[in-house]
Tab-separated table of C-alpha atoms and ligand atoms in Angstrom:
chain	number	residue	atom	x	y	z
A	1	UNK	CA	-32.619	-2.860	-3.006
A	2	UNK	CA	-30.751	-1.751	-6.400
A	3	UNK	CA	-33.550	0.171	-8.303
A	4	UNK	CA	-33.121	0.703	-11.926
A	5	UNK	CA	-35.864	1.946	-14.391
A	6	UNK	CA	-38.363	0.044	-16.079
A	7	UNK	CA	-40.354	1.740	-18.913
A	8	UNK	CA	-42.838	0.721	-20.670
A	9	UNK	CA	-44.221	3.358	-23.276
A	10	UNK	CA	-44.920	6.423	-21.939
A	11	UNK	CA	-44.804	4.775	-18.245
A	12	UNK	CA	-42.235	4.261	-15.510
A	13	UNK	CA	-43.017	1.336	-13.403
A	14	UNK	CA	-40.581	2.238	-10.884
A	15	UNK	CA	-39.298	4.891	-8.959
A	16	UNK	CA	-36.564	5.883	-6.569
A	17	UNK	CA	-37.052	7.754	-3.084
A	18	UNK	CA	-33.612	8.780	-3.074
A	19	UNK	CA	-33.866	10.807	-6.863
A	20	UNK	CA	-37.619	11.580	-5.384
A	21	UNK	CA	-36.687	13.232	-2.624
A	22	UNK	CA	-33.898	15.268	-4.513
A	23	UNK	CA	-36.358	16.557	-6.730
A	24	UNK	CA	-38.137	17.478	-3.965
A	25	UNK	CA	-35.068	19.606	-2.079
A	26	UNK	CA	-34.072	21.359	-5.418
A	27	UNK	CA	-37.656	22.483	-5.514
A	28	UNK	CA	-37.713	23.489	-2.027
A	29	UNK	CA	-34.348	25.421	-2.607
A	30	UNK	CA	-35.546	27.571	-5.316
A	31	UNK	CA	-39.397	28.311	-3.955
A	32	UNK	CA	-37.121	29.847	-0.616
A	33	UNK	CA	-35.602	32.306	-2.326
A	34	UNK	CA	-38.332	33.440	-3.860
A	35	UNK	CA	-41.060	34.328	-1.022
A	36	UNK	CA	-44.689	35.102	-1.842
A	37	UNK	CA	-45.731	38.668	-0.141
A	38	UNK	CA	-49.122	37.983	1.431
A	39	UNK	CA	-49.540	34.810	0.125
A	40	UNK	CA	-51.872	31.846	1.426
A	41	UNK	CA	-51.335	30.282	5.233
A	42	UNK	CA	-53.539	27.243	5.121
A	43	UNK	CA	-53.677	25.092	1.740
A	44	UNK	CA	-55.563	22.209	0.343
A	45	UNK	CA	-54.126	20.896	-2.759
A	46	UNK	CA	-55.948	18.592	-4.728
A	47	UNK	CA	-53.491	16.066	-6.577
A	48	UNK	CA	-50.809	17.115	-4.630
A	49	UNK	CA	-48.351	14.321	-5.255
A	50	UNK	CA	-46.651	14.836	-8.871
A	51	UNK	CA	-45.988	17.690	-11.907
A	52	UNK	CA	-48.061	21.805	-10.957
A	53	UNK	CA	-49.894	19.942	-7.992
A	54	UNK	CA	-46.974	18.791	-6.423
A	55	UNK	CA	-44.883	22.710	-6.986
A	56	UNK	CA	-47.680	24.395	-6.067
A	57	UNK	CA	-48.057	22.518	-2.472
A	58	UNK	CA	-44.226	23.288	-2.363
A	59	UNK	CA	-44.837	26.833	-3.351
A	60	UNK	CA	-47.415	27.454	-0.589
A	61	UNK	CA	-44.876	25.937	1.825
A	62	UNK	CA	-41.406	26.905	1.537
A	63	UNK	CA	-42.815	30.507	-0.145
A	64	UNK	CA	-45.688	31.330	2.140
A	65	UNK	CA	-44.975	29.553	5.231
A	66	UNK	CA	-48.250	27.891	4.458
A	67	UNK	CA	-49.688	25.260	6.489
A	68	UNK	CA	-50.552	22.460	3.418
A	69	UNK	CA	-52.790	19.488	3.254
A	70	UNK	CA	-51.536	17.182	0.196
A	71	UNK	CA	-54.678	14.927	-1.400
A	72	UNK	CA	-53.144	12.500	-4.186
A	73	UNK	CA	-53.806	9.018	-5.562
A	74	UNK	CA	-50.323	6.937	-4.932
A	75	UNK	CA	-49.370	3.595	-4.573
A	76	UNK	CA	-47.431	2.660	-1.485
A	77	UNK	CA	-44.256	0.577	-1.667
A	78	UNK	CA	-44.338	-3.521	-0.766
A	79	UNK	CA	-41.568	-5.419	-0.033
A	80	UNK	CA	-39.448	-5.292	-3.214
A	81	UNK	CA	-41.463	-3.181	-4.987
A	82	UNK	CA	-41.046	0.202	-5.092
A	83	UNK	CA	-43.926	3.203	-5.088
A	84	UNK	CA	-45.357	5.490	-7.350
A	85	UNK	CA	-43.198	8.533	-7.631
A	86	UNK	CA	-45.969	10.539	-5.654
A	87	UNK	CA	-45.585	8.567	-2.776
A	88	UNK	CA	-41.588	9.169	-2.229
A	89	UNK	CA	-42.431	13.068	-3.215
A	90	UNK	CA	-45.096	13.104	-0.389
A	91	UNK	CA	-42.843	11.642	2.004
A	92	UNK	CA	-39.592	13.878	1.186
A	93	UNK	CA	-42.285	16.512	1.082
A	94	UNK	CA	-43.455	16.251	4.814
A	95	UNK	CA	-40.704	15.064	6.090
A	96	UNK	CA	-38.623	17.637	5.484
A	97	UNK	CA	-41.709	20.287	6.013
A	98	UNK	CA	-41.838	18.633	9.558
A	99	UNK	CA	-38.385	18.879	9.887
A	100	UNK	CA	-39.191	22.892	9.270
A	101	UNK	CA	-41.939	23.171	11.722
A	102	UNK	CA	-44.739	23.225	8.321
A	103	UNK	CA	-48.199	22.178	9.151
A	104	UNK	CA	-47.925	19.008	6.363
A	105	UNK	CA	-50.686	16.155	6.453
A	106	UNK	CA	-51.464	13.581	3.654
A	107	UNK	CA	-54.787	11.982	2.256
A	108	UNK	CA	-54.483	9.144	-0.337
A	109	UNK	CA	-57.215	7.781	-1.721
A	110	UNK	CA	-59.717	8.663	-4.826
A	111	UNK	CA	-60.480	12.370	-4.721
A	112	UNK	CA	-63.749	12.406	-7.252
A	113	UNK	CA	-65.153	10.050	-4.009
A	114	UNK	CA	-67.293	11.574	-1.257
A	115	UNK	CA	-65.628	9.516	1.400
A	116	UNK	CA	-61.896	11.768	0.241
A	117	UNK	CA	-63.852	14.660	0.377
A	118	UNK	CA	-65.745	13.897	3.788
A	119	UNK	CA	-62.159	12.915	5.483
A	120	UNK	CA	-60.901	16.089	3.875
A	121	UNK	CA	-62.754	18.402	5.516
A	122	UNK	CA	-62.940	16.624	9.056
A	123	UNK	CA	-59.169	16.817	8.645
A	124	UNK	CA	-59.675	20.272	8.272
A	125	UNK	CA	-61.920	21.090	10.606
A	126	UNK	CA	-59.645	19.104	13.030
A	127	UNK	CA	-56.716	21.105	12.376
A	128	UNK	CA	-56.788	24.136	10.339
A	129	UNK	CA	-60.177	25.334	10.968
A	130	UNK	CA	-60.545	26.957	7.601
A	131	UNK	CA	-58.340	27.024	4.211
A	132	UNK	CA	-57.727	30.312	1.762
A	133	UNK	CA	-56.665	28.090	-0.910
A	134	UNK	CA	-57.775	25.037	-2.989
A	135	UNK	CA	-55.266	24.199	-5.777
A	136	UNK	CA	-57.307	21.617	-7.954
A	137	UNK	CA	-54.633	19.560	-10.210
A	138	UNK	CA	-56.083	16.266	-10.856
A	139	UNK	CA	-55.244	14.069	-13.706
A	140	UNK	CA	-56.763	11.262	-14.293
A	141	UNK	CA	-57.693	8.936	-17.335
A	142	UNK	CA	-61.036	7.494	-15.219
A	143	UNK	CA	-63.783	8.635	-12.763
A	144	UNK	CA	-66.203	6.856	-11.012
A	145	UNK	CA	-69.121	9.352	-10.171
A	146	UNK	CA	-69.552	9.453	-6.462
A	147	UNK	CA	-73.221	9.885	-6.842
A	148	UNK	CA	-74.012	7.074	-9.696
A	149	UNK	CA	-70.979	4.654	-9.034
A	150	UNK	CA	-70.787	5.010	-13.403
A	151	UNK	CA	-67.219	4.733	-14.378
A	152	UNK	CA	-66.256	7.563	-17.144
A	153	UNK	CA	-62.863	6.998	-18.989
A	154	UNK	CA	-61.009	9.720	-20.651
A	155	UNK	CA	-59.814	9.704	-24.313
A	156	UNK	CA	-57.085	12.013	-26.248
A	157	UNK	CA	-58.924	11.865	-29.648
A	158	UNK	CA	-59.766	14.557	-31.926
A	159	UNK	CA	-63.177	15.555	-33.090
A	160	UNK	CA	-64.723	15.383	-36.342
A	161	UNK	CA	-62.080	13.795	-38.558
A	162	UNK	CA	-59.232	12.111	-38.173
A	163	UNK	CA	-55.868	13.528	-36.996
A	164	UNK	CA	-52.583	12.729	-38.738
A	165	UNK	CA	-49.053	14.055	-38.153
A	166	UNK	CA	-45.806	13.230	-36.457
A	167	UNK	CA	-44.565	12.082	-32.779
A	168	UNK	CA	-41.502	11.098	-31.447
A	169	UNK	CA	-40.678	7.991	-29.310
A	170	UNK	CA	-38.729	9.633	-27.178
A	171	UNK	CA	-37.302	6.339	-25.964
A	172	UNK	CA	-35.654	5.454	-29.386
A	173	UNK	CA	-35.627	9.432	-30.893
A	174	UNK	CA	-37.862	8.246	-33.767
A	175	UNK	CA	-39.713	10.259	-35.381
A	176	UNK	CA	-42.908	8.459	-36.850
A	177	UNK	CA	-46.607	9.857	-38.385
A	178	UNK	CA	-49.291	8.164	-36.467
A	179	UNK	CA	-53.001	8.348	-37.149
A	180	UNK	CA	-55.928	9.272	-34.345
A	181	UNK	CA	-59.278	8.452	-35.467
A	182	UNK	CA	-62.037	10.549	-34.168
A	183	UNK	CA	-64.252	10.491	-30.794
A	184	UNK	CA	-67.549	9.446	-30.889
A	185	UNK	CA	-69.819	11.676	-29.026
A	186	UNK	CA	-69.804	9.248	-26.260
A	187	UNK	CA	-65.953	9.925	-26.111
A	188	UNK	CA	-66.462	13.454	-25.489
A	189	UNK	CA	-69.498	13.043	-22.805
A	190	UNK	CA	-67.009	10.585	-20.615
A	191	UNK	CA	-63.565	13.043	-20.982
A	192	UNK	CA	-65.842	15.954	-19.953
A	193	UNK	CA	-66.821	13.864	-17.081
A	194	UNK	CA	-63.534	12.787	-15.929
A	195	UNK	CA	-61.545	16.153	-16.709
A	196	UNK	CA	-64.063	18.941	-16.660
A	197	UNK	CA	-64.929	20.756	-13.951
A	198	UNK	CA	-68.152	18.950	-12.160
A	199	UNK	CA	-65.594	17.489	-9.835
A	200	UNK	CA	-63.942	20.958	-8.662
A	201	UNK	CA	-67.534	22.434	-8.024
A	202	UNK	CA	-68.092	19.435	-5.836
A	203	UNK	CA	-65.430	20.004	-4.011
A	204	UNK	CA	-65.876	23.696	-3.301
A	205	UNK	CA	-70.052	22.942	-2.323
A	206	UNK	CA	-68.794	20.607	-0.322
A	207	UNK	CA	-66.085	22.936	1.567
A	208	UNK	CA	-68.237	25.687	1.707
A	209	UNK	CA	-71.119	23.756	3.117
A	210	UNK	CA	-68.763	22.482	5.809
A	211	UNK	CA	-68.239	26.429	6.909
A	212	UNK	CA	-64.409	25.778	6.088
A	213	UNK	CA	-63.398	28.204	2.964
A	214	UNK	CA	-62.050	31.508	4.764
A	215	UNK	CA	-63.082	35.526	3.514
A	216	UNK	CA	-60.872	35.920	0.660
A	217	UNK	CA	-60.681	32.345	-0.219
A	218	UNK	CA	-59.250	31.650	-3.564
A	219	UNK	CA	-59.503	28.117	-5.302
A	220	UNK	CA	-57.119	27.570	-8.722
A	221	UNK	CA	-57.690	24.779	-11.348
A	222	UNK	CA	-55.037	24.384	-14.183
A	223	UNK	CA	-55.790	24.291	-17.945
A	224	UNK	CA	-53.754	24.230	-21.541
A	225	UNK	CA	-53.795	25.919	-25.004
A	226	UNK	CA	-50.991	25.103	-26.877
A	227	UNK	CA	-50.284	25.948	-30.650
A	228	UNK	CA	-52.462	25.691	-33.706
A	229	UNK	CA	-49.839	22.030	-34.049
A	230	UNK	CA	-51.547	20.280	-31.381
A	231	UNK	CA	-55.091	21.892	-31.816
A	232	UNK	CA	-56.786	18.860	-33.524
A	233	UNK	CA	-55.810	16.455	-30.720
A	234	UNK	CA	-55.549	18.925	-27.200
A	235	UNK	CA	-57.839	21.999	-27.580
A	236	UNK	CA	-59.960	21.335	-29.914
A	237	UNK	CA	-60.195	17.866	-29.167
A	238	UNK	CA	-62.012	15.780	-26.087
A	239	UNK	CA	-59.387	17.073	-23.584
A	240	UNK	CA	-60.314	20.350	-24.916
A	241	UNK	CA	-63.821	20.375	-24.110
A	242	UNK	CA	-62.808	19.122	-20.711
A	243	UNK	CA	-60.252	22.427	-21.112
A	244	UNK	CA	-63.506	23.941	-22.007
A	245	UNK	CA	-65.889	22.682	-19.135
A	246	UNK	CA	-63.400	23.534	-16.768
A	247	UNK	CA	-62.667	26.757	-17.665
A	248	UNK	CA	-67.071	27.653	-17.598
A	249	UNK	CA	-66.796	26.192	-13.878
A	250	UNK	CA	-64.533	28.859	-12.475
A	251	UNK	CA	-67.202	31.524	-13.241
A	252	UNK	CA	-69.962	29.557	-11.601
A	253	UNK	CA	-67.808	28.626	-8.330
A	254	UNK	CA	-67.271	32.220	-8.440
A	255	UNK	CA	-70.501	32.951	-8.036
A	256	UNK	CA	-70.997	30.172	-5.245
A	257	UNK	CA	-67.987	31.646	-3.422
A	258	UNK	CA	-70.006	35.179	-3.677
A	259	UNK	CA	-70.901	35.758	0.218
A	260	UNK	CA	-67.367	34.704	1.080
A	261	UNK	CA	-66.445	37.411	-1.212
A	262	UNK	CA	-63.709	34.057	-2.783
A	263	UNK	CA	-63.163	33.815	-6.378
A	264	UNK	CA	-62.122	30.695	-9.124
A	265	UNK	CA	-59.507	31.172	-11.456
A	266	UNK	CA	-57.765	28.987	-14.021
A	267	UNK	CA	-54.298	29.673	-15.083
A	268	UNK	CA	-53.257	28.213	-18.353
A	269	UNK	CA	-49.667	26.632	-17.260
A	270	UNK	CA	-47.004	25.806	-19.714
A	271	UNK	CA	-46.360	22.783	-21.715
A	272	UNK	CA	-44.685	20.375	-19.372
A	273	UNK	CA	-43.357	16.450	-19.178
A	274	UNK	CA	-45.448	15.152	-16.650
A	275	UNK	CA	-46.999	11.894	-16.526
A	276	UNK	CA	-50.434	13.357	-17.755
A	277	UNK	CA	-48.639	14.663	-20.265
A	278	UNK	CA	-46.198	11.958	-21.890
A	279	UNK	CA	-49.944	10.052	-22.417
A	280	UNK	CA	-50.583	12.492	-25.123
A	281	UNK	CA	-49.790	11.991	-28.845
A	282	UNK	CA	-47.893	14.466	-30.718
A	283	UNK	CA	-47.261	16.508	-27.532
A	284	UNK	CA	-43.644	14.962	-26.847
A	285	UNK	CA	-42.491	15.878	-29.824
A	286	UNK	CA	-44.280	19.756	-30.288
A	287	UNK	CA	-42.613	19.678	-26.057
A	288	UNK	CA	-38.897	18.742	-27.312
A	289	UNK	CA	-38.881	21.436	-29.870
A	290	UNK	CA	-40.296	23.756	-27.662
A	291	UNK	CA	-37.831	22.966	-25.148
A	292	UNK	CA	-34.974	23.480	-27.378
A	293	UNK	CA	-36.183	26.962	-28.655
A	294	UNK	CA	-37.188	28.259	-25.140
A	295	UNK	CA	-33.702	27.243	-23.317
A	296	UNK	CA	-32.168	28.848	-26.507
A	297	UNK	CA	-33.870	32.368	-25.528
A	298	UNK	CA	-32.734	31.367	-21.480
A	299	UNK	CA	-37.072	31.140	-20.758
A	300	UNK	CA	-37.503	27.926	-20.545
A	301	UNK	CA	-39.317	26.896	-17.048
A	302	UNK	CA	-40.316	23.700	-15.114
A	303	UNK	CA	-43.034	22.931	-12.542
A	304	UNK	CA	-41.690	24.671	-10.030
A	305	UNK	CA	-40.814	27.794	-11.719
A	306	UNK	CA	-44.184	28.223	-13.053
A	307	UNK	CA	-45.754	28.031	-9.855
A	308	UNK	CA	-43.831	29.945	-8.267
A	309	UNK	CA	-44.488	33.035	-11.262
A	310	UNK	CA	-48.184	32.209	-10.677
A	311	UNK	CA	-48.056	33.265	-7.336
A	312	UNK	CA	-45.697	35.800	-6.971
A	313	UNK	CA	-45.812	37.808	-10.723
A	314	UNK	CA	-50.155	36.730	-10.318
A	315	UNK	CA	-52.141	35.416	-7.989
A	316	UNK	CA	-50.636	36.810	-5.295
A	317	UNK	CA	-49.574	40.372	-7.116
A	318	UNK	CA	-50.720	43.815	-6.837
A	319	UNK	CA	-52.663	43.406	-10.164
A	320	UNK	CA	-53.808	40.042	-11.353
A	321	UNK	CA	-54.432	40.716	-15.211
A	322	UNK	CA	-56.448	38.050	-16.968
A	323	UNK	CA	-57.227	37.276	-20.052
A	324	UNK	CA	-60.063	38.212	-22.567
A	325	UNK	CA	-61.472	34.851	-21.374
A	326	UNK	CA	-60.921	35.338	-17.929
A	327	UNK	CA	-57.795	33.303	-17.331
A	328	UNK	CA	-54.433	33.890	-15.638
A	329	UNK	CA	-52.089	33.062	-17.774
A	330	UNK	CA	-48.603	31.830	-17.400
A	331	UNK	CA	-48.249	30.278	-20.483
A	332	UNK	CA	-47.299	33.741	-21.975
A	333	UNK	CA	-43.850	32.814	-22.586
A	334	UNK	CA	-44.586	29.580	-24.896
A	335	UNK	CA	-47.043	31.070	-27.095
A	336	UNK	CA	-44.752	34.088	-27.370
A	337	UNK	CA	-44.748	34.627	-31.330
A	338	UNK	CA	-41.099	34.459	-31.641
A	339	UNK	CA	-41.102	31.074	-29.858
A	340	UNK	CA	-44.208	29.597	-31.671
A	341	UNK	CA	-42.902	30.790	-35.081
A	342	UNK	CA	-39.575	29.351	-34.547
A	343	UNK	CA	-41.103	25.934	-32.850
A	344	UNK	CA	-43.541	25.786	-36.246
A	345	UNK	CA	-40.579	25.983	-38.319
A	346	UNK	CA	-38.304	23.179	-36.826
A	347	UNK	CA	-41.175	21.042	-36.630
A	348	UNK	CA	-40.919	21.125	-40.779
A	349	UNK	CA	-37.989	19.946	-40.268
A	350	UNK	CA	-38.065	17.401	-37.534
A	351	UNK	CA	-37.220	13.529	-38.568
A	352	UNK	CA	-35.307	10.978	-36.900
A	353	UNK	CA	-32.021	11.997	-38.190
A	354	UNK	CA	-32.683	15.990	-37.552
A	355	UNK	CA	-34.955	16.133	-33.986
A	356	UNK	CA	-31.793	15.062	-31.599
A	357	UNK	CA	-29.906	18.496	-33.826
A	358	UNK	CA	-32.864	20.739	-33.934
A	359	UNK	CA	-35.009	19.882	-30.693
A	360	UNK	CA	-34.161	18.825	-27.187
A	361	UNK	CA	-34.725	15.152	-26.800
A	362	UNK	CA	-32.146	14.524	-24.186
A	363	UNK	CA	-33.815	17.109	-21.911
A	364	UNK	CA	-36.964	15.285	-22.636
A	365	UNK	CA	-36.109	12.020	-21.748
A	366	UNK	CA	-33.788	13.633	-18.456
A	367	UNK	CA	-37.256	15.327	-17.543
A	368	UNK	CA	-39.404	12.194	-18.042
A	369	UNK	CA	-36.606	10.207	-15.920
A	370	UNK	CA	-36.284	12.668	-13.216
A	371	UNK	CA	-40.694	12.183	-12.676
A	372	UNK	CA	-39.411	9.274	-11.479
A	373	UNK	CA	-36.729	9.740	-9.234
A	374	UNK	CA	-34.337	8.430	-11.853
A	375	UNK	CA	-31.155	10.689	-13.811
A	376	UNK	CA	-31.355	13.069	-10.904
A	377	UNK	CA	-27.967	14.760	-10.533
A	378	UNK	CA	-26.153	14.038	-7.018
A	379	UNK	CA	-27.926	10.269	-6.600
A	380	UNK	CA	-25.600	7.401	-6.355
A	381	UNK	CA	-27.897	5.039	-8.122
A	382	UNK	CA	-25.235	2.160	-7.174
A	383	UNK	CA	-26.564	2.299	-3.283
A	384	UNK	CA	-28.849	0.473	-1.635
A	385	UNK	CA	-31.604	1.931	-0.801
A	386	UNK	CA	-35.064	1.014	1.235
A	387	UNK	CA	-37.797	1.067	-0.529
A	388	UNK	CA	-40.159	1.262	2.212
A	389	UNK	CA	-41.058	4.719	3.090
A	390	UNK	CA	-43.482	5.966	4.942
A	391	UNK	CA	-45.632	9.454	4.755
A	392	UNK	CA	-44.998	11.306	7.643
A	393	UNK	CA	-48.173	13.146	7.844
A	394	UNK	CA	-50.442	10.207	5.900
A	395	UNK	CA	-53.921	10.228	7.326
B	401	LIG	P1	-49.635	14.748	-12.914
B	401	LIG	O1	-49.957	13.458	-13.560
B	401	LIG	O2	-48.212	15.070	-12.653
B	401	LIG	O3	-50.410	14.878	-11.499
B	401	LIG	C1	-51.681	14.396	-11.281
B	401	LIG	C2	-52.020	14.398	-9.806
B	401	LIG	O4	-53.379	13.952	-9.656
B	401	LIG	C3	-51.172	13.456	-8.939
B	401	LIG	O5	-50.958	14.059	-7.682
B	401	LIG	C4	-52.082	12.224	-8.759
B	401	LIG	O6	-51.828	11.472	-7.587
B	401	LIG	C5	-53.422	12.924	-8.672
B	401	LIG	N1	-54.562	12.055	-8.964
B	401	LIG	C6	-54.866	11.411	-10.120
B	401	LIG	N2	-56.045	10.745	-9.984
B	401	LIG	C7	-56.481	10.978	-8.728
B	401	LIG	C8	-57.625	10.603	-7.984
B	401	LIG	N3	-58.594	9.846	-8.517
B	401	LIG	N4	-57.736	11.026	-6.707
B	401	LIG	C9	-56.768	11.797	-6.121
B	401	LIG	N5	-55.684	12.218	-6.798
B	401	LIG	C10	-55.541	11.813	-8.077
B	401	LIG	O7	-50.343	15.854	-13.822
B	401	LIG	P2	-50.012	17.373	-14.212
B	401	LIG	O8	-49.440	17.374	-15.579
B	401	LIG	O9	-49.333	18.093	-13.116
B	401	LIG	O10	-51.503	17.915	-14.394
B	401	LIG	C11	-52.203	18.644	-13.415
B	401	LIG	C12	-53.141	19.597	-14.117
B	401	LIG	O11	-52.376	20.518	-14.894
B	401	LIG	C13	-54.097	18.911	-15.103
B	401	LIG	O12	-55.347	19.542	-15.043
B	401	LIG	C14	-53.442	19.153	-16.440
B	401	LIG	O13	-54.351	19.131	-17.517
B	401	LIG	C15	-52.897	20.560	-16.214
B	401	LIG	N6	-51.847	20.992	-17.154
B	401	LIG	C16	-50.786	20.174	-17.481
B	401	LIG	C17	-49.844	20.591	-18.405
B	401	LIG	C18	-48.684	19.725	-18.772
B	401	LIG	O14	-48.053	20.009	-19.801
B	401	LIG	N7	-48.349	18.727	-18.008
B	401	LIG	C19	-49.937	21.924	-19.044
B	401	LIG	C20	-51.022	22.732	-18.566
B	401	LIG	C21	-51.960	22.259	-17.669
């Protein structure tokens, strides 16, 4: 079939294997010239399908020779209608990491459920024995809890008052004010619950438990800070106390991973289009100026480039230097002051007639396009494709 794009808001409802899978060679290209000394040989990565999850499964592969088991939430193709974008990534992904003689296998399912976890680790114990490295990159706007069955949806609101500035449809380029009202306490109690950290420590009692985390094992959530312009709605609002929550659990896994002398981070990753990310209010708009400024100073940086600076220039380094928090942080470039001062500035200026001058809305919208397979340079669109693919290594 002929597929062509069909947005609605901040959603794609289709995708294309072929611009999937040359997403998915690009970032194989550039992880291979950049190996990882020492890095990790046997991988779990948890939301493995799409955005850091998806480069950092990539990074473990093609940089560490890493044997990788993907877990993700996808939809599969049917007859005339295509799948999510993390399904064609999975499949390029294996295929091609079979096609190298890479270890690559494939869960799908809902990872906050003890059934992924339990097939997890058999898979595991099956055919890796152990892992050294858990990269935990879930998004999600809802979570049933495995042990209650209660369903907990997330919310982007701030807290306290209510929130007022610009966005941008990036669809149209206009620039609009919009109004959040605030959470309710309930709102913060549910986001905590979907996007804290209670699922990652699950995970990691459940791994140990199993006798499958190796000496040395290292398990890596990711987090955001951002600028003083999105405060009231990311870090200081209900995704921020999920921020928050998450952050806390890396000291207490930590401390569970004491007798296999393993440790917890979180690095605090860059502001990036994913599809977690287009979901958030003001954040296109703070992301297109930011864009513009940091291609400007030649430092601007996608998925895979970030992941692949976390584990070669951190995690993997000589000397891993945190923060006063305890964080790894790769977001060093963005909230350079240079950067910030000059992104605060524009955004004075931003309207409808000024943002496609002064901020990059075309490489937003290329970006948002390419998460789904679509714009990707070197894809004949015109072609027929199929758009029934399988996962090689799907469990
Ligand atoms: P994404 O939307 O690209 O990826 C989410 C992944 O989670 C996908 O693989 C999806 O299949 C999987 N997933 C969602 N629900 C699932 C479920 N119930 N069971 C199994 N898998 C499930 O998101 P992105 O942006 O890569 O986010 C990953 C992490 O990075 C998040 O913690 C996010 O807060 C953080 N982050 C994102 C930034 C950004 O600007 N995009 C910046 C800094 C941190």
């Amino acid at each position: 079939m002929i597929i062509e794009p069909k947005t609605r808001g901040f959603i794609c409802l289709t995708s294309h294997p072929k611009g999937c899978e040359q997403n998915i060679l690009n970032q194989i290209e550039y992880v291979k010239e950049r190996p990882v000394k020492n890095g990790p040989k046997k991988v779990l990565v948890i939301g493995a399908s799409t955005g850091f999850g998806l480069a950092s499964r990539i990074t473990a592969a093609y940089g560490s020779n890493a044997a990788t088991i993907g877990a993700f939430f996808e939809k599969p193709p049917t007859e005339g209608r295509p799948a999510s974008p993390g399904w064609y990534n999975s499949a390029a992904f294996e295929a091609q990491a079979h096609k190298d003689g890479l270890y690559a296998k494939s869960i799908n399912g809902d990872a906050f459920s003890n059934e992924i976890k339990a097939q997890t680790i058999d898979l595991i114990k099956a055919d890796l024995g152990e892992i050294d490295l858990l990269i935990y990159s879930l998004a999600s706007p809802v979570r049933t809890h495995p042990d209650t069955g209660e369903r907990f949806k997330s919310v982007l609101k701030p807290i306290g008052s209510t929130f007022t500035d610009n966005t941008v449809d990036f669809h149209t380029g206009e620039v609009k004010e919009i109004s959040i009202a605030p959470c309710t306490e309930d709102d913060i109690k549910n986001t905590v619950n979907v996007m804290g950290g209670e699922d990652w420590q699950m995970w990691i009692d459940e791994l140990k438990s199993a006798g499958v985390l190796s000496k040395k094992f290292k398990t890596v959530a990711y987090s955001y800070i951002g600028p003083s312009l999105t405060e009231a709605v990311y870090r200081k609002g209900t995704i921020g106390r999920a921020k928050d929550h998450l952050e806390a659990t890396a000291f207490k896994i930590t401390d569970t991973l004491k007798d296999v002398n393993g440790k917890a981070y979180v690095s605090v990753n860059k502001a990036l289009v994913t599809q977690a990310s287009s979901a958030i209010p003001v954040i296109p708009l703070y992301i297109s100026l930011l864009y513009k400024v940091m291609k400007e100073k030649g430092i601007h940086e996608g998925c895979i480039e970030q992941i692949e600076r976390l584990f070669n220039a951190r995690l993997y380094a000589e000397n891993l230097e945190l923060d006063e928090a305890g964080r790894i942080r790769i977001d060093d470039w963005e909230m350079r002051e240079d950067v910030q001062a000059k992104v605060l500035e524009l955004w004075k200026q931003a309207t409808t007639e000024t943002l496609p001058e002064i901020g990059d809305l075309k490489g937003y919208e290329t970006d948002f396009y390419n998460l789904f397979g679509f714009k990707v340079e070197g894809v004949d669109y015109d072609e027929d494709v199929n758009e029934i693919v399988s996962i090689p290594g799907l469990q």
